[in-house]
Amino acid sequence: MTERSPLAPSAFPDLPPIPGVTVRVACARYKNWDRCDLTYVELAEGTAVAGVTTQSKCPSPEVEWCRDAIPLGSARALVVNAGNANAFTGHRGRAAVEAIAARVANHLACNPSDIFISSTGVIGVPLPIDKAEAGLESAFAAPACGWEDAALTIGTTDTYPKGAHVSAMVSGRRVELVGIVKGSGMIAPDMATMLGYVFTNAAVEPALLQQMLSAANRQTFSCITVDSDTSTSDTVLAFATGKAGNVPLASMDDAGADAFQAALTDLCRQLAHLVVRDGEGASKFIEITVEGAESDASAHRIALSIANSPLVKTAIAGEDANWGRVVMAVGKAGEPADRDRLSIRFGATQVATGGLAVEGYDEAPVAAHLKGQDIRIGVDLGLGNGRATVWTCDLTHGYISINADYRS
Amino acid sequence: MTERSPLAPSAFPDLPPIPGVTVRVACARYKNWDRCDLTYVELAEGTAVAGVTTQSKCPSPEVEWCRDAIPLGSARALVVNAGNANAFTGHRGRAAVEAIAARVANHLACNPSDIFISSTGVIGVPLPIDKAEAGLESAFAAPACGWEDAALTIGTTDTYPKGAHVSAMVSGRRVELVGIVKGSGMIAPDMATMLGYVFTNAAVEPALLQQMLSAANRQTFSCITVDSDTSTSDTVLAFATGKAGNVPLASMDDAGADAFQAALTDLCRQLAHLVVRDGEGASKFIEITVEGAESDASAHRIALSIANSPLVKTAIAGEDANWGRVVMAVGKAGEPADRDRLSIRFGATQVATGGLAVEGYDEAPVAAHLKGQDIRIGVDLGLGNGRATVWTCDLTHGYISINADYRS
């Protein structure tokens, strides 16, 4: 990993083991490097699964595999390859996915469709089957490891491992949810995580788990953007082993379902923020809230237009209270907006209202806010009740340095 | 002006005077700088006008003024202010526009609606009326100047003045078309020029001139992008003085109309390319052609998705043949695409076809192509006959440097 992001948390959190989940890592050497790059997670029989994947029209074969397997609802293992995305590799890429599924299914004596697979890294190079198979053999024989090792092993250009933990009370039982995630570039909505995995010991029926994960995703991973680029491999999977012994949740009307949904959304938001905080080259974490739009969807699109604007992102990098660029980004979103009703805040300071700079505008508190690491931009369109919040980071020399020579 | 773009032409071209057009410049000192920043162009009586403006929902009062005046079809003067965009300045910004129009109309004894006005620069600061009026007085008294002075005076972050010239034969008369343009950032389609002006001595009825300019714009200015950001002030105006003495063009069926349209489109393409070649921080000029799409419109959207992708643009900056990022950008466009029919070219070299890298792909000619300044990316979707070409530049440290401290 390269130099740790200045926005990284001080340490990887203490995450509890999840009963029914065993994590192992191995070195498949997908790239010429000296680190583990294959993560193998064994899941107890009866584990339910749900997932959301990239909206890309050119997804990887791993994404296609997961899309086919998710509706079947059951999982026994997860394999994550780092260093090679295996995307745009035609039938050879597909063959690698099938070989991995077959090998693990044979090891666990289960159906190949119970095996979930992700790969992340360079596009266009078929995943070498021999390396994958050798890596799996060594993972099968490896001792179980902790979450931090797994979070490190799924990473690529990440500068720190990312994990989070929440708990909830479901029918009198405390259930735990742990998540790990990777991603720092090629991050944009329509599944913005690159790769994220949630593990819980709660018992949840697959259909409900899917409904809950989709709902959580809409408010979290789909609200982050680093560079407006959408990966071919973005995947978030949730696994519920049922070992907590709660009465299985089957409907949102069940006792504890609301609490579980809230905990899952909270976990996904924490994980999504960790991705933004590792945005390539990021020096500022930016929260953009748009209110007063004609609808929530309209507010979301305007917020993303601001979050994806290179001129807004470079202004924040330069700690420049250039709110004119926010006006520009509102204007280009193509959504209903009325220049003369628009208000803009930086931090707690109103800088413009009713279509012009506030009378006697004092830039000092705004300049002070922009010197911090956590920046808040607020826009009120003054049209309706639509509201949305998205998160992004600034655009710096670091992004250029990382991406102008990533592959070589 | 800062250091000249490496993609700039070696010199400003020789542009002929256009009968009926007189150019003067003055120093209004809209910023604390030592350069001319007010351009005043006097147009002969009977000059026809056409225009296209930004699609931004938050346009400047200058854009609103021009939108109202263009349909009236006649022009006597153009005033361009550089250093202050006068956008998002409420009634005070509007008052400045009205004051300028009134002062010039009084000077020329014409209607205020015959006066066309643009302003470019920082957003959110009302244009100071006293400076504008003093600048106009000094422009009225200034000697006539050449096109290069005008091209320099309308510039802001431009690193070189931009102009071009074409001619056409219309009903046995040779007519001249001269254009000047400014822009290097906040450049994206839905009017991508920032500010561009075309002057011709041809006689063209306003309605036809509008039709021709709109058609030229769709194939030129609307096909360029530097940073996906759309200005609040983008404007292209065409002025036809009629001094060439040709039979006035009134319909596309008139003799010479095709020739004039072709010349106008050619001129606009040259001007559009000059803007991209001055893209903030640009070190490479990139032409992206998408063919085999379901429609031309679909091809255009996919081409722009590639052109606006920070990861594609940084890869080109790094001279990295990372065609996987092109696949990613095709996938995220949301347009019909089939991974397994997709082909990609860099320069003249096919790098991927039918969904995977070409057999025995040799990166050497691609690497050689990427070391040049003019980069060509070709995508064939293999679905239909839709086709589009767009132009952009790479994304470099220069862009960050320019935009992280533009205003201060």
mmCIF file of N, CA, C and O in Angstrom, chain A residues 56-57 59 64 88 90 123-124 186 227-230 309-311 314 318 320-321 323-325 327-328 331-332 334-335 339 342 352 355 363 395-397 399-401 403-404 406-407, chain B residues 56-57 59 64 88-90 123-124 186 227-230 309-311 314 318 320-321 323-325 327-328 331-332 334-335 339 342 352 355 363 395-397 399-401 403-404 406-407:
data_model
loop_
_atom_site.group_PDB
_atom_site.id
_atom_site.type_symbol
_atom_site.label_atom_id
_atom_site.label_comp_id
_atom_site.label_asym_id
_atom_site.label_seq_id
_atom_site.Cartn_x
_atom_site.Cartn_y
_atom_site.Cartn_z
ATOM 1 N N SER A 56 -22.803 -1.268 -14.774
ATOM 2 C CA SER A 56 -22.027 -1.229 -16.018
ATOM 3 C C SER A 56 -22.595 -2.198 -17.044
ATOM 4 O O SER A 56 -23.002 -3.308 -16.724
ATOM 5 N N LYS A 57 -22.588 -1.727 -18.327
ATOM 6 C CA LYS A 57 -23.039 -2.603 -19.407
ATOM 7 C C LYS A 57 -21.929 -3.563 -19.818
ATOM 8 O O LYS A 57 -22.143 -4.402 -20.696
ATOM 9 N N PRO A 59 -19.928 -5.697 -17.574
ATOM 10 C CA PRO A 59 -19.484 -6.212 -16.277
ATOM 11 C C PRO A 59 -18.496 -7.367 -16.440
ATOM 12 O O PRO A 59 -18.414 -7.996 -17.485
ATOM 13 N N GLU A 64 -21.294 -11.276 -13.412
ATOM 14 C CA GLU A 64 -22.352 -12.092 -14.032
ATOM 15 C C GLU A 64 -22.607 -13.359 -13.216
ATOM 16 O O GLU A 64 -23.752 -13.784 -13.028
ATOM 17 N N PHE A 88 -13.377 -8.098 -19.179
ATOM 18 C CA PHE A 88 -13.093 -7.996 -20.601
ATOM 19 C C PHE A 88 -12.031 -9.021 -20.992
ATOM 20 O O PHE A 88 -11.031 -8.715 -21.638
ATOM 21 N N GLY A 90 -13.302 -12.258 -22.030
ATOM 22 C CA GLY A 90 -14.002 -13.234 -22.858
ATOM 23 C C GLY A 90 -14.163 -14.586 -22.179
ATOM 24 O O GLY A 90 -14.287 -14.677 -20.955
ATOM 25 N N ILE A 123 -7.916 -4.482 -15.809
ATOM 26 C CA ILE A 123 -8.908 -5.024 -16.734
ATOM 27 C C ILE A 123 -8.204 -5.591 -17.959
ATOM 28 O O ILE A 123 -7.187 -5.046 -18.395
ATOM 29 N N GLY A 124 -8.715 -6.690 -18.506
ATOM 30 C CA GLY A 124 -8.265 -7.148 -19.818
ATOM 31 C C GLY A 124 -7.246 -8.269 -19.811
ATOM 32 O O GLY A 124 -6.833 -8.733 -20.868
ATOM 33 N N MET A 186 -12.132 4.732 -9.477
ATOM 34 C CA MET A 186 -13.196 4.156 -10.289
ATOM 35 C C MET A 186 -14.449 3.963 -9.433
ATOM 36 O O MET A 186 -15.095 2.917 -9.451
ATOM 37 N N ASP A 227 -14.589 9.720 -8.501
ATOM 38 C CA ASP A 227 -14.141 10.272 -9.779
ATOM 39 C C ASP A 227 -15.158 10.103 -10.895
ATOM 40 O O ASP A 227 -14.813 10.281 -12.056
ATOM 41 N N SER A 228 -16.385 9.743 -10.572
ATOM 42 C CA SER A 228 -17.476 9.589 -11.525
ATOM 43 C C SER A 228 -17.311 8.354 -12.401
ATOM 44 O O SER A 228 -18.142 8.092 -13.258
ATOM 45 N N ASP A 229 -16.234 7.593 -12.210
ATOM 46 C CA ASP A 229 -16.023 6.409 -13.027
ATOM 47 C C ASP A 229 -16.575 5.166 -12.328
ATOM 48 O O ASP A 229 -16.331 4.946 -11.142
ATOM 49 N N THR A 230 -17.328 4.358 -13.088
ATOM 50 C CA THR A 230 -18.023 3.208 -12.534
ATOM 51 C C THR A 230 -17.291 1.933 -12.913
ATOM 52 O O THR A 230 -17.098 1.652 -14.084
ATOM 53 N N SER A 309 -18.091 17.447 -10.202
ATOM 54 C CA SER A 309 -17.498 18.554 -10.960
ATOM 55 C C SER A 309 -16.014 18.699 -10.647
ATOM 56 O O SER A 309 -15.629 18.977 -9.506
ATOM 57 N N PRO A 310 -15.152 18.562 -11.653
ATOM 58 C CA PRO A 310 -13.721 18.750 -11.393
ATOM 59 C C PRO A 310 -13.406 20.138 -10.866
ATOM 60 O O PRO A 310 -12.485 20.300 -10.069
ATOM 61 N N LEU A 311 -14.192 21.126 -11.287
ATOM 62 C CA LEU A 311 -13.895 22.493 -10.836
ATOM 63 C C LEU A 311 -14.277 22.709 -9.378
ATOM 64 O O LEU A 311 -13.584 23.405 -8.643
ATOM 65 N N THR A 314 -11.537 20.710 -7.370
ATOM 66 C CA THR A 314 -10.226 21.360 -7.291
ATOM 67 C C THR A 314 -10.293 22.628 -6.438
ATOM 68 O O THR A 314 -9.327 22.970 -5.766
ATOM 69 N N GLY A 318 -8.026 23.430 -3.193
ATOM 70 C CA GLY A 318 -7.287 24.674 -3.021
ATOM 71 C C GLY A 318 -7.807 25.527 -1.881
ATOM 72 O O GLY A 318 -7.363 26.658 -1.702
ATOM 73 N N ASP A 320 -10.493 27.075 -1.581
ATOM 74 C CA ASP A 320 -10.968 28.306 -2.208
ATOM 75 C C ASP A 320 -12.496 28.325 -2.135
ATOM 76 O O ASP A 320 -13.162 27.432 -2.654
ATOM 77 N N ALA A 321 -13.052 29.346 -1.490
ATOM 78 C CA ALA A 321 -14.508 29.436 -1.318
ATOM 79 C C ALA A 321 -15.159 29.903 -2.618
ATOM 80 O O ALA A 321 -15.909 30.872 -2.647
ATOM 81 N N TRP A 323 -17.753 29.610 -4.582
ATOM 82 C CA TRP A 323 -19.118 29.073 -4.653
ATOM 83 C C TRP A 323 -19.718 29.256 -6.043
ATOM 84 O O TRP A 323 -20.705 28.611 -6.388
ATOM 85 N N GLY A 324 -19.127 30.106 -6.863
ATOM 86 C CA GLY A 324 -19.602 30.240 -8.241
ATOM 87 C C GLY A 324 -19.545 28.902 -8.975
ATOM 88 O O GLY A 324 -20.384 28.613 -9.826
ATOM 89 N N ARG A 325 -18.557 28.085 -8.629
ATOM 90 C CA ARG A 325 -18.466 26.775 -9.283
ATOM 91 C C ARG A 325 -19.599 25.851 -8.840
ATOM 92 O O ARG A 325 -19.988 24.952 -9.577
ATOM 93 N N VAL A 327 -22.653 26.996 -8.231
ATOM 94 C CA VAL A 327 -23.746 27.480 -9.089
ATOM 95 C C VAL A 327 -23.644 26.829 -10.469
ATOM 96 O O VAL A 327 -24.624 26.328 -11.024
ATOM 97 N N MET A 328 -22.431 26.839 -11.013
ATOM 98 C CA MET A 328 -22.203 26.226 -12.325
ATOM 99 C C MET A 328 -22.660 24.764 -12.323
ATOM 100 O O MET A 328 -23.358 24.315 -13.233
ATOM 101 N N GLY A 331 -26.319 24.389 -12.276
ATOM 102 C CA GLY A 331 -26.862 24.755 -13.588
ATOM 103 C C GLY A 331 -26.700 23.675 -14.628
ATOM 104 O O GLY A 331 -27.567 23.477 -15.479
ATOM 105 N N LYS A 332 -25.581 22.948 -14.575
ATOM 106 C CA LYS A 332 -25.336 21.960 -15.624
ATOM 107 C C LYS A 332 -26.042 20.636 -15.365
ATOM 108 O O LYS A 332 -26.032 19.758 -16.233
ATOM 109 N N GLY A 334 -29.044 19.907 -15.328
ATOM 110 C CA GLY A 334 -30.197 19.689 -16.197
ATOM 111 C C GLY A 334 -31.494 19.500 -15.426
ATOM 112 O O GLY A 334 -32.533 19.202 -16.002
ATOM 113 N N GLU A 335 -31.446 19.677 -14.113
ATOM 114 C CA GLU A 335 -32.646 19.515 -13.278
ATOM 115 C C GLU A 335 -33.299 20.885 -13.053
ATOM 116 O O GLU A 335 -32.636 21.919 -13.170
ATOM 117 N N ARG A 339 -32.225 30.230 -10.739
ATOM 118 C CA ARG A 339 -31.051 30.969 -10.263
ATOM 119 C C ARG A 339 -31.416 31.924 -9.131
ATOM 120 O O ARG A 339 -30.674 32.068 -8.162
ATOM 121 N N LEU A 342 -31.837 30.343 -5.484
ATOM 122 C CA LEU A 342 -30.780 29.450 -5.043
ATOM 123 C C LEU A 342 -30.043 30.023 -3.834
ATOM 124 O O LEU A 342 -29.671 31.189 -3.830
ATOM 125 N N ALA A 352 -24.529 32.647 -0.270
ATOM 126 C CA ALA A 352 -25.354 33.260 -1.306
ATOM 127 C C ALA A 352 -26.797 32.889 -1.045
ATOM 128 O O ALA A 352 -27.091 31.798 -0.554
ATOM 129 N N GLY A 355 -30.173 34.270 -5.193
ATOM 130 C CA GLY A 355 -29.574 34.579 -6.475
ATOM 131 C C GLY A 355 -28.378 35.505 -6.443
ATOM 132 O O GLY A 355 -27.855 35.872 -7.486
ATOM 133 N N GLU A 363 -15.884 36.287 4.246
ATOM 134 C CA GLU A 363 -15.309 35.026 3.798
ATOM 135 C C GLU A 363 -14.512 34.317 4.895
ATOM 136 O O GLU A 363 -14.200 33.129 4.763
ATOM 137 N N LEU A 395 -10.202 16.807 -5.539
ATOM 138 C CA LEU A 395 -9.404 16.335 -6.683
ATOM 139 C C LEU A 395 -8.052 17.034 -6.610
ATOM 140 O O LEU A 395 -7.985 18.264 -6.702
ATOM 141 N N THR A 396 -7.004 16.233 -6.445
ATOM 142 C CA THR A 396 -5.682 16.797 -6.157
ATOM 143 C C THR A 396 -4.627 16.240 -7.107
ATOM 144 O O THR A 396 -4.881 15.328 -7.895
ATOM 145 N N HIS A 397 -3.436 16.772 -6.964
ATOM 146 C CA HIS A 397 -2.296 16.223 -7.707
ATOM 147 C C HIS A 397 -2.131 14.729 -7.435
ATOM 148 O O HIS A 397 -1.696 13.977 -8.300
ATOM 149 N N TYR A 399 -4.367 12.408 -7.190
ATOM 150 C CA TYR A 399 -5.189 11.600 -8.107
ATOM 151 C C TYR A 399 -4.483 11.431 -9.444
ATOM 152 O O TYR A 399 -4.460 10.345 -10.023
ATOM 153 N N ILE A 400 -3.903 12.530 -9.941
ATOM 154 C CA ILE A 400 -3.197 12.469 -11.222
ATOM 155 C C ILE A 400 -1.992 11.528 -11.104
ATOM 156 O O ILE A 400 -1.772 10.664 -11.971
ATOM 157 N N SER A 401 -1.225 11.696 -10.035
ATOM 158 C CA SER A 401 -0.023 10.869 -9.881
ATOM 159 C C SER A 401 -0.383 9.391 -9.835
ATOM 160 O O SER A 401 0.254 8.562 -10.483
ATOM 161 N N ASN A 403 -3.054 7.868 -11.024
ATOM 162 C CA ASN A 403 -3.728 7.292 -12.192
ATOM 163 C C ASN A 403 -2.995 7.485 -13.514
ATOM 164 O O ASN A 403 -3.347 6.853 -14.506
ATOM 165 N N ALA A 404 -2.019 8.364 -13.535
ATOM 166 C CA ALA A 404 -1.289 8.542 -14.786
ATOM 167 C C ALA A 404 -0.232 7.461 -14.953
ATOM 168 O O ALA A 404 0.336 7.318 -16.014
ATOM 169 N N TYR A 406 -0.712 4.093 -13.187
ATOM 170 C CA TYR A 406 -1.179 2.991 -12.352
ATOM 171 C C TYR A 406 -0.711 1.634 -12.856
ATOM 172 O O TYR A 406 -0.244 0.794 -12.090
ATOM 173 N N ARG A 407 -0.819 1.429 -14.199
ATOM 174 C CA ARG A 407 -0.619 0.068 -14.687
ATOM 175 C C ARG A 407 0.845 -0.308 -14.829
ATOM 176 O O ARG A 407 1.206 -1.469 -14.756
ATOM 177 N N SER B 56 -27.102 25.679 -19.463
ATOM 178 C CA SER B 56 -27.143 25.794 -18.001
ATOM 179 C C SER B 56 -28.478 26.360 -17.526
ATOM 180 O O SER B 56 -29.037 27.254 -18.142
ATOM 181 N N LYS B 57 -28.971 25.809 -16.394
ATOM 182 C CA LYS B 57 -30.208 26.316 -15.800
ATOM 183 C C LYS B 57 -29.939 27.570 -14.970
ATOM 184 O O LYS B 57 -30.868 28.153 -14.423
ATOM 185 N N PRO B 59 -27.999 30.516 -16.060
ATOM 186 C CA PRO B 59 -27.172 31.311 -16.974
ATOM 187 C C PRO B 59 -26.932 32.716 -16.441
ATOM 188 O O PRO B 59 -27.646 33.195 -15.563
ATOM 189 N N GLU B 64 -28.977 35.623 -20.888
ATOM 190 C CA GLU B 64 -30.414 35.917 -20.997
ATOM 191 C C GLU B 64 -30.670 37.077 -21.967
ATOM 192 O O GLU B 64 -31.601 37.044 -22.762
ATOM 193 N N PHE B 88 -24.718 35.005 -11.560
ATOM 194 C CA PHE B 88 -25.197 34.856 -10.185
ATOM 195 C C PHE B 88 -24.970 36.138 -9.405
ATOM 196 O O PHE B 88 -24.411 36.154 -8.324
ATOM 197 N N THR B 89 -25.428 37.228 -9.994
ATOM 198 C CA THR B 89 -25.245 38.538 -9.372
ATOM 199 C C THR B 89 -26.578 39.278 -9.253
ATOM 200 O O THR B 89 -26.606 40.477 -8.960
ATOM 201 N N GLY B 90 -27.685 38.553 -9.504
ATOM 202 C CA GLY B 90 -29.015 39.112 -9.277
ATOM 203 C C GLY B 90 -29.296 40.364 -10.098
ATOM 204 O O GLY B 90 -28.792 40.527 -11.210
ATOM 205 N N ILE B 123 -17.415 34.069 -11.147
ATOM 206 C CA ILE B 123 -18.864 34.107 -10.942
ATOM 207 C C ILE B 123 -19.167 34.752 -9.593
ATOM 208 O O ILE B 123 -18.417 34.585 -8.646
ATOM 209 N N GLY B 124 -20.270 35.486 -9.525
ATOM 210 C CA GLY B 124 -20.772 35.924 -8.217
ATOM 211 C C GLY B 124 -20.411 37.342 -7.824
ATOM 212 O O GLY B 124 -20.831 37.806 -6.782
ATOM 213 N N MET B 186 -13.955 24.708 -17.735
ATOM 214 C CA MET B 186 -15.408 24.747 -17.649
ATOM 215 C C MET B 186 -15.996 24.545 -19.038
ATOM 216 O O MET B 186 -16.885 25.269 -19.492
ATOM 217 N N ASP B 227 -13.434 19.308 -19.271
ATOM 218 C CA ASP B 227 -13.551 18.824 -17.891
ATOM 219 C C ASP B 227 -14.980 18.478 -17.503
ATOM 220 O O ASP B 227 -15.260 18.306 -16.331
ATOM 221 N N SER B 228 -15.882 18.388 -18.458
ATOM 222 C CA SER B 228 -17.281 18.009 -18.246
ATOM 223 C C SER B 228 -18.063 19.110 -17.545
ATOM 224 O O SER B 228 -19.245 18.938 -17.290
ATOM 225 N N ASP B 229 -17.434 20.226 -17.243
ATOM 226 C CA ASP B 229 -18.140 21.308 -16.565
ATOM 227 C C ASP B 229 -18.658 22.330 -17.581
ATOM 228 O O ASP B 229 -17.933 22.750 -18.475
ATOM 229 N N THR B 230 -19.935 22.700 -17.418
ATOM 230 C CA THR B 230 -20.614 23.571 -18.366
ATOM 231 C C THR B 230 -20.722 24.974 -17.794
ATOM 232 O O THR B 230 -21.276 25.166 -16.722
ATOM 233 N N SER B 309 -14.114 10.691 -18.838
ATOM 234 C CA SER B 309 -13.650 9.803 -17.769
ATOM 235 C C SER B 309 -12.290 10.255 -17.242
ATOM 236 O O SER B 309 -11.300 10.256 -17.979
ATOM 237 N N PRO B 310 -12.207 10.616 -15.968
ATOM 238 C CA PRO B 310 -10.904 11.008 -15.412
ATOM 239 C C PRO B 310 -9.871 9.893 -15.546
ATOM 240 O O PRO B 310 -8.688 10.172 -15.716
ATOM 241 N N LEU B 311 -10.310 8.645 -15.480
ATOM 242 C CA LEU B 311 -9.342 7.545 -15.555
ATOM 243 C C LEU B 311 -8.801 7.369 -16.971
ATOM 244 O O LEU B 311 -7.628 7.049 -17.157
ATOM 245 N N THR B 314 -6.413 10.460 -17.472
ATOM 246 C CA THR B 314 -5.121 10.358 -16.775
ATOM 247 C C THR B 314 -4.258 9.261 -17.392
ATOM 248 O O THR B 314 -3.035 9.378 -17.416
ATOM 249 N N GLY B 318 -0.516 9.734 -18.879
ATOM 250 C CA GLY B 318 0.604 8.880 -18.495
ATOM 251 C C GLY B 318 1.122 8.029 -19.640
ATOM 252 O O GLY B 318 1.965 7.169 -19.434
ATOM 253 N N ASP B 320 -0.210 5.627 -21.097
ATOM 254 C CA ASP B 320 -0.446 4.249 -20.678
ATOM 255 C C ASP B 320 -1.561 3.668 -21.545
ATOM 256 O O ASP B 320 -2.668 4.194 -21.561
ATOM 257 N N ALA B 321 -1.276 2.596 -22.260
ATOM 258 C CA ALA B 321 -2.266 1.975 -23.147
ATOM 259 C C ALA B 321 -3.268 1.154 -22.340
ATOM 260 O O ALA B 321 -3.492 -0.022 -22.586
ATOM 261 N N TRP B 323 -6.401 0.245 -22.060
ATOM 262 C CA TRP B 323 -7.681 0.224 -22.766
ATOM 263 C C TRP B 323 -8.800 -0.327 -21.892
ATOM 264 O O TRP B 323 -9.969 -0.147 -22.196
ATOM 265 N N GLY B 324 -8.463 -0.965 -20.781
ATOM 266 C CA GLY B 324 -9.497 -1.412 -19.850
ATOM 267 C C GLY B 324 -10.334 -0.249 -19.349
ATOM 268 O O GLY B 324 -11.536 -0.378 -19.100
ATOM 269 N N ARG B 325 -9.699 0.904 -19.231
ATOM 270 C CA ARG B 325 -10.459 2.068 -18.768
ATOM 271 C C ARG B 325 -11.438 2.546 -19.844
ATOM 272 O O ARG B 325 -12.454 3.139 -19.517
ATOM 273 N N VAL B 327 -13.041 0.417 -21.814
ATOM 274 C CA VAL B 327 -14.149 -0.530 -21.598
ATOM 275 C C VAL B 327 -15.022 -0.056 -20.446
ATOM 276 O O VAL B 327 -16.254 -0.017 -20.541
ATOM 277 N N MET B 328 -14.376 0.335 -19.370
ATOM 278 C CA MET B 328 -15.107 0.837 -18.209
ATOM 279 C C MET B 328 -15.994 2.009 -18.597
ATOM 280 O O MET B 328 -17.175 2.061 -18.250
ATOM 281 N N GLY B 331 -18.932 1.002 -20.565
ATOM 282 C CA GLY B 331 -19.904 0.311 -19.700
ATOM 283 C C GLY B 331 -20.723 1.255 -18.865
ATOM 284 O O GLY B 331 -21.910 1.035 -18.627
ATOM 285 N N LYS B 332 -20.110 2.348 -18.413
ATOM 286 C CA LYS B 332 -20.840 3.236 -17.497
ATOM 287 C C LYS B 332 -21.736 4.225 -18.229
ATOM 288 O O LYS B 332 -22.502 4.944 -17.591
ATOM 289 N N GLY B 334 -24.271 3.792 -19.918
ATOM 290 C CA GLY B 334 -25.687 3.468 -19.806
ATOM 291 C C GLY B 334 -26.360 3.244 -21.151
ATOM 292 O O GLY B 334 -27.578 3.063 -21.232
ATOM 293 N N GLU B 335 -25.575 3.246 -22.219
ATOM 294 C CA GLU B 335 -26.118 3.035 -23.568
ATOM 295 C C GLU B 335 -25.988 1.555 -23.944
ATOM 296 O O GLU B 335 -25.168 0.842 -23.374
ATOM 297 N N ARG B 339 -20.502 -6.397 -24.329
ATOM 298 C CA ARG B 339 -19.091 -6.583 -24.021
ATOM 299 C C ARG B 339 -18.408 -7.473 -25.058
ATOM 300 O O ARG B 339 -17.278 -7.230 -25.463
ATOM 301 N N LEU B 342 -17.417 -5.790 -28.551
ATOM 302 C CA LEU B 342 -16.702 -4.521 -28.463
ATOM 303 C C LEU B 342 -15.287 -4.635 -29.027
ATOM 304 O O LEU B 342 -14.569 -5.581 -28.728
ATOM 305 N N ALA B 352 -8.210 -4.620 -28.892
ATOM 306 C CA ALA B 352 -9.156 -5.594 -28.368
ATOM 307 C C ALA B 352 -10.267 -5.760 -29.380
ATOM 308 O O ALA B 352 -10.644 -4.813 -30.066
ATOM 309 N N GLY B 355 -14.535 -8.734 -27.472
ATOM 310 C CA GLY B 355 -14.617 -8.924 -26.032
ATOM 311 C C GLY B 355 -13.333 -9.331 -25.354
ATOM 312 O O GLY B 355 -13.334 -9.612 -24.156
ATOM 313 N N GLU B 363 2.109 -4.258 -27.830
ATOM 314 C CA GLU B 363 1.861 -2.932 -27.283
ATOM 315 C C GLU B 363 2.783 -1.869 -27.884
ATOM 316 O O GLU B 363 2.520 -0.664 -27.753
ATOM 317 N N LEU B 395 -5.873 14.746 -18.745
ATOM 318 C CA LEU B 395 -6.037 15.355 -17.415
ATOM 319 C C LEU B 395 -4.706 15.220 -16.688
ATOM 320 O O LEU B 395 -4.251 14.109 -16.427
ATOM 321 N N THR B 396 -4.116 16.369 -16.387
ATOM 322 C CA THR B 396 -2.746 16.374 -15.868
ATOM 323 C C THR B 396 -2.634 17.182 -14.581
ATOM 324 O O THR B 396 -3.583 17.845 -14.153
ATOM 325 N N HIS B 397 -1.452 17.152 -14.026
ATOM 326 C CA HIS B 397 -1.165 17.998 -12.866
ATOM 327 C C HIS B 397 -1.447 19.472 -13.172
ATOM 328 O O HIS B 397 -1.857 20.226 -12.294
ATOM 329 N N TYR B 399 -3.896 20.804 -14.797
ATOM 330 C CA TYR B 399 -5.301 21.137 -14.529
ATOM 331 C C TYR B 399 -5.514 21.418 -13.044
ATOM 332 O O TYR B 399 -6.211 22.365 -12.665
ATOM 333 N N ILE B 400 -4.919 20.567 -12.214
ATOM 334 C CA ILE B 400 -5.079 20.746 -10.763
ATOM 335 C C ILE B 400 -4.442 22.064 -10.339
ATOM 336 O O ILE B 400 -5.034 22.846 -9.592
ATOM 337 N N SER B 401 -3.237 22.320 -10.826
ATOM 338 C CA SER B 401 -2.542 23.551 -10.425
ATOM 339 C C SER B 401 -3.348 24.781 -10.813
ATOM 340 O O SER B 401 -3.506 25.712 -10.031
ATOM 341 N N ASN B 403 -6.592 25.062 -11.355
ATOM 342 C CA ASN B 403 -7.927 25.207 -10.774
ATOM 343 C C ASN B 403 -7.981 25.156 -9.262
ATOM 344 O O ASN B 403 -8.992 25.500 -8.670
ATOM 345 N N ALA B 404 -6.909 24.708 -8.631
ATOM 346 C CA ALA B 404 -6.935 24.682 -7.168
ATOM 347 C C ALA B 404 -6.600 26.064 -6.603
ATOM 348 O O ALA B 404 -6.762 26.290 -5.424
ATOM 349 N N TYR B 406 -7.298 29.181 -8.713
ATOM 350 C CA TYR B 406 -7.634 30.118 -9.787
ATOM 351 C C TYR B 406 -8.020 31.491 -9.259
ATOM 352 O O TYR B 406 -7.576 32.510 -9.737
ATOM 353 N N ARG B 407 -8.893 31.499 -8.214
ATOM 354 C CA ARG B 407 -9.504 32.768 -7.841
ATOM 355 C C ARG B 407 -8.599 33.646 -6.991
ATOM 356 O O ARG B 407 -8.713 34.859 -7.004
#
